[in-house]
Coordinates of C-alpha atoms and ligand atoms in Angstrom, one line a residue:
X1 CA 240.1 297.0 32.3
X2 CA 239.1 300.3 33.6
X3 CA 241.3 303.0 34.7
X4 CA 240.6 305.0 38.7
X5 CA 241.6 308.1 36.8
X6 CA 237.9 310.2 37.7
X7 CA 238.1 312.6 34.8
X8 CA 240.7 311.6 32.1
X9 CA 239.5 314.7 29.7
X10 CA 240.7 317.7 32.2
X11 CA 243.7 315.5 34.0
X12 CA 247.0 317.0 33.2
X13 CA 249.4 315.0 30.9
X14 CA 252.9 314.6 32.1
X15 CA 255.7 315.4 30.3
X16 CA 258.0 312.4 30.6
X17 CA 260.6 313.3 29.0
X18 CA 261.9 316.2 31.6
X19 CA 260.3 313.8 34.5
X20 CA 263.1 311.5 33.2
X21 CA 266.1 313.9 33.4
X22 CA 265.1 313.8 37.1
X23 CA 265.8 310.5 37.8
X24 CA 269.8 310.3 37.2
X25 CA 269.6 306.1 37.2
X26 CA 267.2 306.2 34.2
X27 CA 270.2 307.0 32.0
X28 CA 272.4 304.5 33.4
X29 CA 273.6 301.5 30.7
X30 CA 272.9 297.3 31.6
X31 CA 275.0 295.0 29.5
X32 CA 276.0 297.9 26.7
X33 CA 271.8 298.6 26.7
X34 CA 269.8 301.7 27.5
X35 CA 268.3 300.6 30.6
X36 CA 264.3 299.9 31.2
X37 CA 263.6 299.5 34.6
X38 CA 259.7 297.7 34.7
X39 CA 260.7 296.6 38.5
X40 CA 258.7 299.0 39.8
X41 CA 256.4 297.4 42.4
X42 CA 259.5 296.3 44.0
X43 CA 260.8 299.7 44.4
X44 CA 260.5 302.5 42.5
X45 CA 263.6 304.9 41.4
X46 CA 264.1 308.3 43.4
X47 CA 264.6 311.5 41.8
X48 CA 267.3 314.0 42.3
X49 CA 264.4 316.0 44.6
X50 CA 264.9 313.5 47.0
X51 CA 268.5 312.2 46.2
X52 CA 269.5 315.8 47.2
X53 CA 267.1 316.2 50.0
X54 CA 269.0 313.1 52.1
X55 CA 272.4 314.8 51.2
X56 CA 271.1 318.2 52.6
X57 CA 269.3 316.7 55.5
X58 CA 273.7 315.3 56.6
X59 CA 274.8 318.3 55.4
X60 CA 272.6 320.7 57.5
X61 CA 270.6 319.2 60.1
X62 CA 271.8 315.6 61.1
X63 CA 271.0 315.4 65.2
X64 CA 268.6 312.9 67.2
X65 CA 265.1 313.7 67.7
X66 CA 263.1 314.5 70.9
X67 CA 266.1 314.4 73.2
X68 CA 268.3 317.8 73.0
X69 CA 268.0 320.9 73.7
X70 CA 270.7 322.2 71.4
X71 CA 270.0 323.8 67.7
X72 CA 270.2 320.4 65.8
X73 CA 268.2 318.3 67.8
X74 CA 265.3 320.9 67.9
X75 CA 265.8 321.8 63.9
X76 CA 265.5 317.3 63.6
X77 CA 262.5 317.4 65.5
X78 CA 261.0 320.2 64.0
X79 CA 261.3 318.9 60.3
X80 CA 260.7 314.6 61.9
X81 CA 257.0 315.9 63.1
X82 CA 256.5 318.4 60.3
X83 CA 257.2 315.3 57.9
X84 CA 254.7 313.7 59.8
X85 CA 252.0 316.1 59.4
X86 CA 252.9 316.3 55.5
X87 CA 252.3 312.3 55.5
X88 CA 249.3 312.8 57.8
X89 CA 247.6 315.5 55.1
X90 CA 248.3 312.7 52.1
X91 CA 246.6 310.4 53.3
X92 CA 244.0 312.9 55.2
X93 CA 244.4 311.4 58.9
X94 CA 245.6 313.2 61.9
X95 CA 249.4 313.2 62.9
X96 CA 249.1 311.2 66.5
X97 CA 247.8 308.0 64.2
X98 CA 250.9 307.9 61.8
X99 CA 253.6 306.1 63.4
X100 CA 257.2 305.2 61.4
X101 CA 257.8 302.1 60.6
X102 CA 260.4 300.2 58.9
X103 CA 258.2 299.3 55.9
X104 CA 254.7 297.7 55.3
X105 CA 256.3 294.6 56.2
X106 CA 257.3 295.9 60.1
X107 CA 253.8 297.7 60.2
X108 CA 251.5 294.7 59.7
X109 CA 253.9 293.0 62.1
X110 CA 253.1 295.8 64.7
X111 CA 249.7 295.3 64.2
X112 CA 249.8 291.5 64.5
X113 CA 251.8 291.6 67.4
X114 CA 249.9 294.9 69.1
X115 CA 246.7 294.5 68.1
X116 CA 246.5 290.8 68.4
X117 CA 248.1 290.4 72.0
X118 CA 245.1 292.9 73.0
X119 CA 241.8 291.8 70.8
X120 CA 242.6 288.2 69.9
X121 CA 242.2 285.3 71.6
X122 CA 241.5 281.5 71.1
X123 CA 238.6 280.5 68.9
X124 CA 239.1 284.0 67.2
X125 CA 239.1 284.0 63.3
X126 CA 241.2 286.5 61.6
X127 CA 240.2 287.0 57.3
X128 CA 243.0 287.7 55.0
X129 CA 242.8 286.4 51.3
X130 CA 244.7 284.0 48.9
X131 CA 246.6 286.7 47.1
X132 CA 248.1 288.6 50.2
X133 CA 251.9 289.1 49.9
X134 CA 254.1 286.8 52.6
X135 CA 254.2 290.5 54.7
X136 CA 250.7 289.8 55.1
X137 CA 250.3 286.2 55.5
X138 CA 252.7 285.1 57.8
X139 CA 252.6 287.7 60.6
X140 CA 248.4 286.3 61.1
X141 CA 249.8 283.1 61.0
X142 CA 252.7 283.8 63.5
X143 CA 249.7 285.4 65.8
X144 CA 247.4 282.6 65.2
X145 CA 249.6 279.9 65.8
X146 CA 250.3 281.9 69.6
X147 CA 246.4 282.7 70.5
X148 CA 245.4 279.2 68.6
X149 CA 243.0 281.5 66.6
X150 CA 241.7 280.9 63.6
X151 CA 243.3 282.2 60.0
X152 CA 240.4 282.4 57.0
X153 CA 241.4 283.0 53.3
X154 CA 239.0 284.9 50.9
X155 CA 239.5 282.8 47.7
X156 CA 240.1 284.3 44.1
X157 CA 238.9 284.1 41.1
X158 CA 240.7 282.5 37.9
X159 CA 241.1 286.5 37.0
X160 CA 242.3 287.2 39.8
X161 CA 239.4 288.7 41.9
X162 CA 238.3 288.4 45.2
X163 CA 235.5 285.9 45.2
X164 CA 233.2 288.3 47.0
X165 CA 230.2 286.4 47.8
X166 CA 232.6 283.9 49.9
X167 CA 233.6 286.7 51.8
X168 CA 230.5 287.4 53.0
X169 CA 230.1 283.8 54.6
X170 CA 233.2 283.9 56.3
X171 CA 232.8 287.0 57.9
X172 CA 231.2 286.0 61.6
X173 CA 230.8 287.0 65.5
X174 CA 233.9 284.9 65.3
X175 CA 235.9 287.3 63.1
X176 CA 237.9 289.9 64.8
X177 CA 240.1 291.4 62.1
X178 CA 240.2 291.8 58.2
X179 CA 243.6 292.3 56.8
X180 CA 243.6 292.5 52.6
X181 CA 245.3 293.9 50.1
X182 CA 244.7 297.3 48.7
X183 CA 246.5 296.3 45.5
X184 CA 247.8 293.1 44.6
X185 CA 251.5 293.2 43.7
X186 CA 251.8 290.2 41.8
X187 CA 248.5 290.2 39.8
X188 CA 247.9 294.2 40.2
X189 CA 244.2 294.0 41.0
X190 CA 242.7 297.0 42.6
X191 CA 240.5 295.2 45.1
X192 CA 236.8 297.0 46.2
X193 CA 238.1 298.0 49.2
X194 CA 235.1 300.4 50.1
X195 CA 232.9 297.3 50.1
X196 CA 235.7 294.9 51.9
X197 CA 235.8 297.7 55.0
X198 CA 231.6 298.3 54.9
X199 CA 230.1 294.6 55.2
X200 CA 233.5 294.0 58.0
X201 CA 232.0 297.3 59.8
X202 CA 228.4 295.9 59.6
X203 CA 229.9 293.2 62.3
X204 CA 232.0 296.0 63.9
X205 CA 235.4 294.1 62.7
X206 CA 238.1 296.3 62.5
X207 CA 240.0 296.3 58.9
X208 CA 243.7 296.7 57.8
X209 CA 244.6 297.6 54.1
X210 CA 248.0 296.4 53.1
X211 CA 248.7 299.7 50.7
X212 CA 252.2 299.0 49.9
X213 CA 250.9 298.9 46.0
X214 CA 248.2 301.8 46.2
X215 CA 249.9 304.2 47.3
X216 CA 252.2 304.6 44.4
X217 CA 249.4 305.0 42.1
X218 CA 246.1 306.0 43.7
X219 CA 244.9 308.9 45.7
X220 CA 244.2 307.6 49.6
X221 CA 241.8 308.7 52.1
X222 CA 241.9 307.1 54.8
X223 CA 238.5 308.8 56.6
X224 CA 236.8 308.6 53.3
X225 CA 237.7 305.0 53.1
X226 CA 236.8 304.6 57.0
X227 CA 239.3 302.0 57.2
X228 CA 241.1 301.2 60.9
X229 CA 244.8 300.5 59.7
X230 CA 246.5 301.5 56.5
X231 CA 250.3 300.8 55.7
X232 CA 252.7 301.5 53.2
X233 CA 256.6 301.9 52.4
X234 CA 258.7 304.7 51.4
X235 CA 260.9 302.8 49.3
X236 CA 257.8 302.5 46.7
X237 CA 256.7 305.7 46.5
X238 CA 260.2 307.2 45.3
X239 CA 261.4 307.7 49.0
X240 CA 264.1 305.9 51.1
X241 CA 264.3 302.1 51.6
X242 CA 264.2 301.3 55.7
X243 CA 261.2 303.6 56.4
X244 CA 257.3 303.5 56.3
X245 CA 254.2 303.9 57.8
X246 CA 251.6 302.7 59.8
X247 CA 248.0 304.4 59.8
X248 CA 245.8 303.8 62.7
X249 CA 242.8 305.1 64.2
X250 CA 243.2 306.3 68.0
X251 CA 240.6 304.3 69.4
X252 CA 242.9 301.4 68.3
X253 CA 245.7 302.6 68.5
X254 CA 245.3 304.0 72.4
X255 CA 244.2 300.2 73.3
X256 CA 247.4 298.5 71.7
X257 CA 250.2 297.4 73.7
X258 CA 253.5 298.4 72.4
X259 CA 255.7 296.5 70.1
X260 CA 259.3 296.9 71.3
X261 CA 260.7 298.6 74.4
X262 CA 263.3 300.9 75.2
X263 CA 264.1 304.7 74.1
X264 CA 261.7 307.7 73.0
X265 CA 258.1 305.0 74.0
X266 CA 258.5 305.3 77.5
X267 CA 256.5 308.2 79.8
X268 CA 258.7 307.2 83.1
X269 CA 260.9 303.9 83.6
X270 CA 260.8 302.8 87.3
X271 CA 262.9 299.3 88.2
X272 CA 259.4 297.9 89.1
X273 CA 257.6 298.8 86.1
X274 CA 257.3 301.8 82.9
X275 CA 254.8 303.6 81.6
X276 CA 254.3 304.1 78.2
X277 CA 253.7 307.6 76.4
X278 CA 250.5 307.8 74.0
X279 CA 250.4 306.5 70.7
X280 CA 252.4 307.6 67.8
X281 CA 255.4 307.4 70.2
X282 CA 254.3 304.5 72.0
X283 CA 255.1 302.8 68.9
X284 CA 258.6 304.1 68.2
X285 CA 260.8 302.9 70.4
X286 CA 264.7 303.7 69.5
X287 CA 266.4 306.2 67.0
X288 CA 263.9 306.8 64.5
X289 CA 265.1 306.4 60.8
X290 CA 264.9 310.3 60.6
X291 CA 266.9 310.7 57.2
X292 CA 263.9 308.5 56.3
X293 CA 261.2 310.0 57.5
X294 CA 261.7 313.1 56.5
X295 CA 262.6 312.5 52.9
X296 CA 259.5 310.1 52.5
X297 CA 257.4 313.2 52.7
X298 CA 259.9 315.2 50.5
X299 CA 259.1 312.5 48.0
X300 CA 255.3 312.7 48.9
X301 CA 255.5 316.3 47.9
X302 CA 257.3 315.2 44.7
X303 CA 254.6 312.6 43.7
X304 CA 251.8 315.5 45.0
X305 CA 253.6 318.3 42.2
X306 CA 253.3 315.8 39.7
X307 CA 249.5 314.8 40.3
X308 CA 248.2 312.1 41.8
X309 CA 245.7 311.9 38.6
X310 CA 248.3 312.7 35.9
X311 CA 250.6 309.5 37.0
X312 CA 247.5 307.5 37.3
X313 CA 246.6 308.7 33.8
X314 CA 249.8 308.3 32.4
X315 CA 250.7 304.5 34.0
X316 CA 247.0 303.4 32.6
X317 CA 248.2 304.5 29.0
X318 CA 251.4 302.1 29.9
X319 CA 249.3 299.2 31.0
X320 CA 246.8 299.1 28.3
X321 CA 249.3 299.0 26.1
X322 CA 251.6 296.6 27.5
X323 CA 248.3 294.7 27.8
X324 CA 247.5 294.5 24.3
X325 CA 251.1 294.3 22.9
X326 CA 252.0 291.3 25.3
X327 CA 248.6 290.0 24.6
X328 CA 249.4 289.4 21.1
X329 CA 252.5 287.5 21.6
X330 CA 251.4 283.9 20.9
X331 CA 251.4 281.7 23.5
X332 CA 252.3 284.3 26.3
X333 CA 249.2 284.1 29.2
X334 CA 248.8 287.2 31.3
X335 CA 248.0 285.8 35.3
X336 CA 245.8 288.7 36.4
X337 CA 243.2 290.1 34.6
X338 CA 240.8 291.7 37.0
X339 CA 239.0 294.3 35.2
X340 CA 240.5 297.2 37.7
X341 CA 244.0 296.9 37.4
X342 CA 247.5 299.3 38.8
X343 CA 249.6 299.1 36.0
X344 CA 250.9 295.9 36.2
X345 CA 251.1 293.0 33.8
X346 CA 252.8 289.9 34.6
X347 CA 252.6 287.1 32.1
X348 CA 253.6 283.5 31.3
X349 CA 254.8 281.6 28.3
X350 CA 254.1 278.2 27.3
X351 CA 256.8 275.6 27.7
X352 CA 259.3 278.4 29.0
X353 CA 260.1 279.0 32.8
X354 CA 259.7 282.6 33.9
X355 CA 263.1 283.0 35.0
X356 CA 264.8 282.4 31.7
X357 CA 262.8 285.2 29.9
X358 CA 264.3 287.4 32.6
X359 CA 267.4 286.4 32.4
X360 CA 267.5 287.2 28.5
X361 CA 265.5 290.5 29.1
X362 CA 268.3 291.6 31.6
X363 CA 271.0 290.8 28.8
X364 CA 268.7 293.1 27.2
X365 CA 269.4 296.1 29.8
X366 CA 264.7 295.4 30.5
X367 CA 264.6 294.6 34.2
X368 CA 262.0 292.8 35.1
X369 CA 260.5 290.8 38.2
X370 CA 260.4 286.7 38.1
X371 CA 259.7 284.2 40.4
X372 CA 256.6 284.1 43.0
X373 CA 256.9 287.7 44.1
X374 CA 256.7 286.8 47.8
X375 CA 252.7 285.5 47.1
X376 CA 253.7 281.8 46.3
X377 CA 249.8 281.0 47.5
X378 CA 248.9 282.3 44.1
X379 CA 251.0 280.3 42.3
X380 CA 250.2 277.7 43.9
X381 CA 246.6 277.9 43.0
X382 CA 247.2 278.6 39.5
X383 CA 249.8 275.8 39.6
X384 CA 252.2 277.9 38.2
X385 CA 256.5 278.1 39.1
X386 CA 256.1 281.6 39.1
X387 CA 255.6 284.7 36.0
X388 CA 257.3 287.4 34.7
X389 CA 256.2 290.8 36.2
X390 CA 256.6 293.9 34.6
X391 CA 255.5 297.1 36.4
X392 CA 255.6 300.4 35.4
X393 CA 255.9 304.0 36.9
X394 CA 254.8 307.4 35.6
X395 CA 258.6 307.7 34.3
X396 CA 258.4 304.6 32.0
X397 CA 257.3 305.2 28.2
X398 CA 255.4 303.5 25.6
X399 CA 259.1 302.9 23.7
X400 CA 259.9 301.5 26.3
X401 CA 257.5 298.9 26.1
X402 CA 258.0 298.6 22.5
X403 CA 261.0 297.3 24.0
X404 CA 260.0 294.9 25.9
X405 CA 257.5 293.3 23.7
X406 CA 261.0 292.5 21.3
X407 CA 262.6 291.7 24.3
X408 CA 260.2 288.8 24.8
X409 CA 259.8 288.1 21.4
X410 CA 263.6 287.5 21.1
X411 CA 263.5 285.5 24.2
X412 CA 260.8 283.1 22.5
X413 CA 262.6 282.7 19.6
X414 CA 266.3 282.1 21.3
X415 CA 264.3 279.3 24.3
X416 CA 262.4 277.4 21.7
X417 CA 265.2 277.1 19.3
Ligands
PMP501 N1 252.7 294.1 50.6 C1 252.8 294.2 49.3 C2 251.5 294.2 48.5 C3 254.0 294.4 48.7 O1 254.0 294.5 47.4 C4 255.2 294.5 49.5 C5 256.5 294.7 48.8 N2 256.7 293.9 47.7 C6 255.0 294.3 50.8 C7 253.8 294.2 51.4 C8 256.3 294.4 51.7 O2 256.8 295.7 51.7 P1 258.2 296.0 52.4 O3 259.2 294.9 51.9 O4 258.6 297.3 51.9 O5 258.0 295.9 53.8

């Protein structure tokens, strides 16, 4: 396992135990037991930074966007688009491609839907791989199933890899999009998307990353990486559940039809026909979740003061640990071991079912994920109900997984009685 941190000597270490006092839930009790919340790739905790900043955003500016000309509305607008530019500079693209969304879930819909009812059309193959969350499954499938085109599955490896070379033979004058995975939420695999994005562009197929589990823990370029769409959701990166974003470049972006009608995406509405404004708004139609927006980039700048590298650095610590502890457990198989890894682990154990461990770690105050983590293809292939997921954040601590690793051995000891 390698870590993406570039230079671990001269990144900063953080100190976790102020970080901690910043996040008020952190402290809370779970059955009489000092809470450890590894449930992180689901959604991450938010810190009083942005608990406050959606109180003061009620309290002091709470008015619709683009539409008055009083104080409010203007002072909303000012600090909707300013959030935008402050998303725009993370990920180093330029505000007109970041559009709001609802999550990644409503972005790679938009795309599907946008995209698809523009560039795809019968006979047209579409690549996404076997460890895709359902976000990015079934929308392909939805648009396949209504342009009879043609969905293709990269396979993976027993470790949990992309099978590279079988990527290369399916991509073809037939393939119109690639849609993968940035970082696989159920087996944590950071996938080589540099490589994924340069043989699709060598066949001038566009690309979308699913970043929904980057984000959180790697540093994303969106020019550097070239790639055409990149989404991800606030609720993950310590911001507000109900918004995220959608990265596209214009020359898509200006070609794709809109996604819903109605308020704020329309130039002029005529009882014949409407025209549409230019892209991001073209793909906001309705009240915005404004709240949302401008708190994800308050937590953006929260994740920025820590440092991108520090949290990398610190959750790598957590994940080679948890590796090796876990690991030692007898009879407890971790499902994902590709050699670069977010920090991640989820694990099985033989002759138990994944949702009773939880169920005794929760009596135990550890929250943890079980079940198929919305990518049941994976299990399927590994012919497996499900696994225990633990993930952790830059708040957790190696205690903590001291914890856990009791936790579990408690739980062996109490199902195999
Ligand atoms: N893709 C991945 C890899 C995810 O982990 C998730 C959330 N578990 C999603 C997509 C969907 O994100 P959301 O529910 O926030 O739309």
């Amino acid at each position: 396992m390698d870590t993406m941190v570039k230079d671990k000597a001269i990144t900063k270490e953080l100190d976790v135990e102020n970080i901690r006092n910043e996040f008020p839930i952190l402290s809370v009790t779970v059955h009489g037991k000092p809470l450890v919340y590894f449930d992180n790739a689901a959604s991450s905790q938010k810190p009083l930074f942005v608990i406050k900043a959606i109180s003061t955003y009620y309290e002091t500016v709470n008015s619709n966007v683009h539409r008055g000309v009083h104080h409010l509305s203007s002072l909303a607008t000012d600090q909707f688009e300013t959030a935008r530019k402050t998303i725009a500079t993370h990920l180093n693209a330029n505000p007109d491609e970041i559009i709001y969304t609802r999550g990644t879930t409503e972005a790679i819909n938009l795309v599907a839907f946008s995209y698809g009812e523009v560039f795809i059309k019968e006979g047209d193959e579409i690549i996404i791989s076997q460890m895709e969350h359902h976000s990015n499954i079934v929308p392909w499938q939805m648009l396949c199933q209504r342009k009879k085109a043609v969905l293709k599955y990269i396979p993976i490896t027993d470790s949990g890899e992309l099978k590279m070379d079988e990527y290369k033979k399916l991509l073809s004058a037939k393939t119109k999009l690639v849609a993968v995975t940035h970082v696989s939420n159920s087996l944590g695999t950071i996938n080589p998307v540099e490589e994924i994005i340069a043989l699709a562009h060598a066949k001038n197929v566009p690309v979308l990353l699913d970043g929904a589990q980057a984000v959180p823990h790697i540093k994303v370029d969106v020019k550097k990486l070239d790639v055409d769409f990149y989404c991800f959701s606030g609720h993950k990166v310590y911001g507000p559940t109900g918004i995220g974003i959608l990265f596209g470049k214009t020359k898509w972006l200006k070609e794709m039809v809109p996604y819903q009608g109605g308020g704020e995406m329309i130039k002029e509405v005529k009882l014949e026909a409407s025209t549409y404004q230019e892209p991001p708004l073209r793909f906001e139609a309705g009240t915005p979740n404004i709240e949302g927006s401008i708190v994800l980039a308050t937590a953006i700048d929260y994740m920025n003061n820590l440092g991108i590298d520090a949290i990398a650095k610190h959750e790598h610590k957590l994940l080679d640990y948890a590796t090796e502890k876990l690991r030692a457990i007898e009879g407890l198989k971790i499902v994902g071991q590709a050699k670069y890894k977010a920090p991640v682990v989820a694990f099985n154990i033989e002759g138990l079912h994944p949702y009773d461990i939880g169920v005794i770690l929760d009596q135990l105050g550890i929250a943890v994920r079980t079940g198929h983590h919305c990518t049941q293809p994976i299990m399927d292939l590994y012919c497996i109900p499900g696994t225990v997921r633990t993930s952790f954040s830059f708040y957790n601590t190696i205690a903590e997984i001291d914890t856990l690793v009791e936790g579990v051995k408690k739980a062996i000891k109490m199902l195999k009685k």
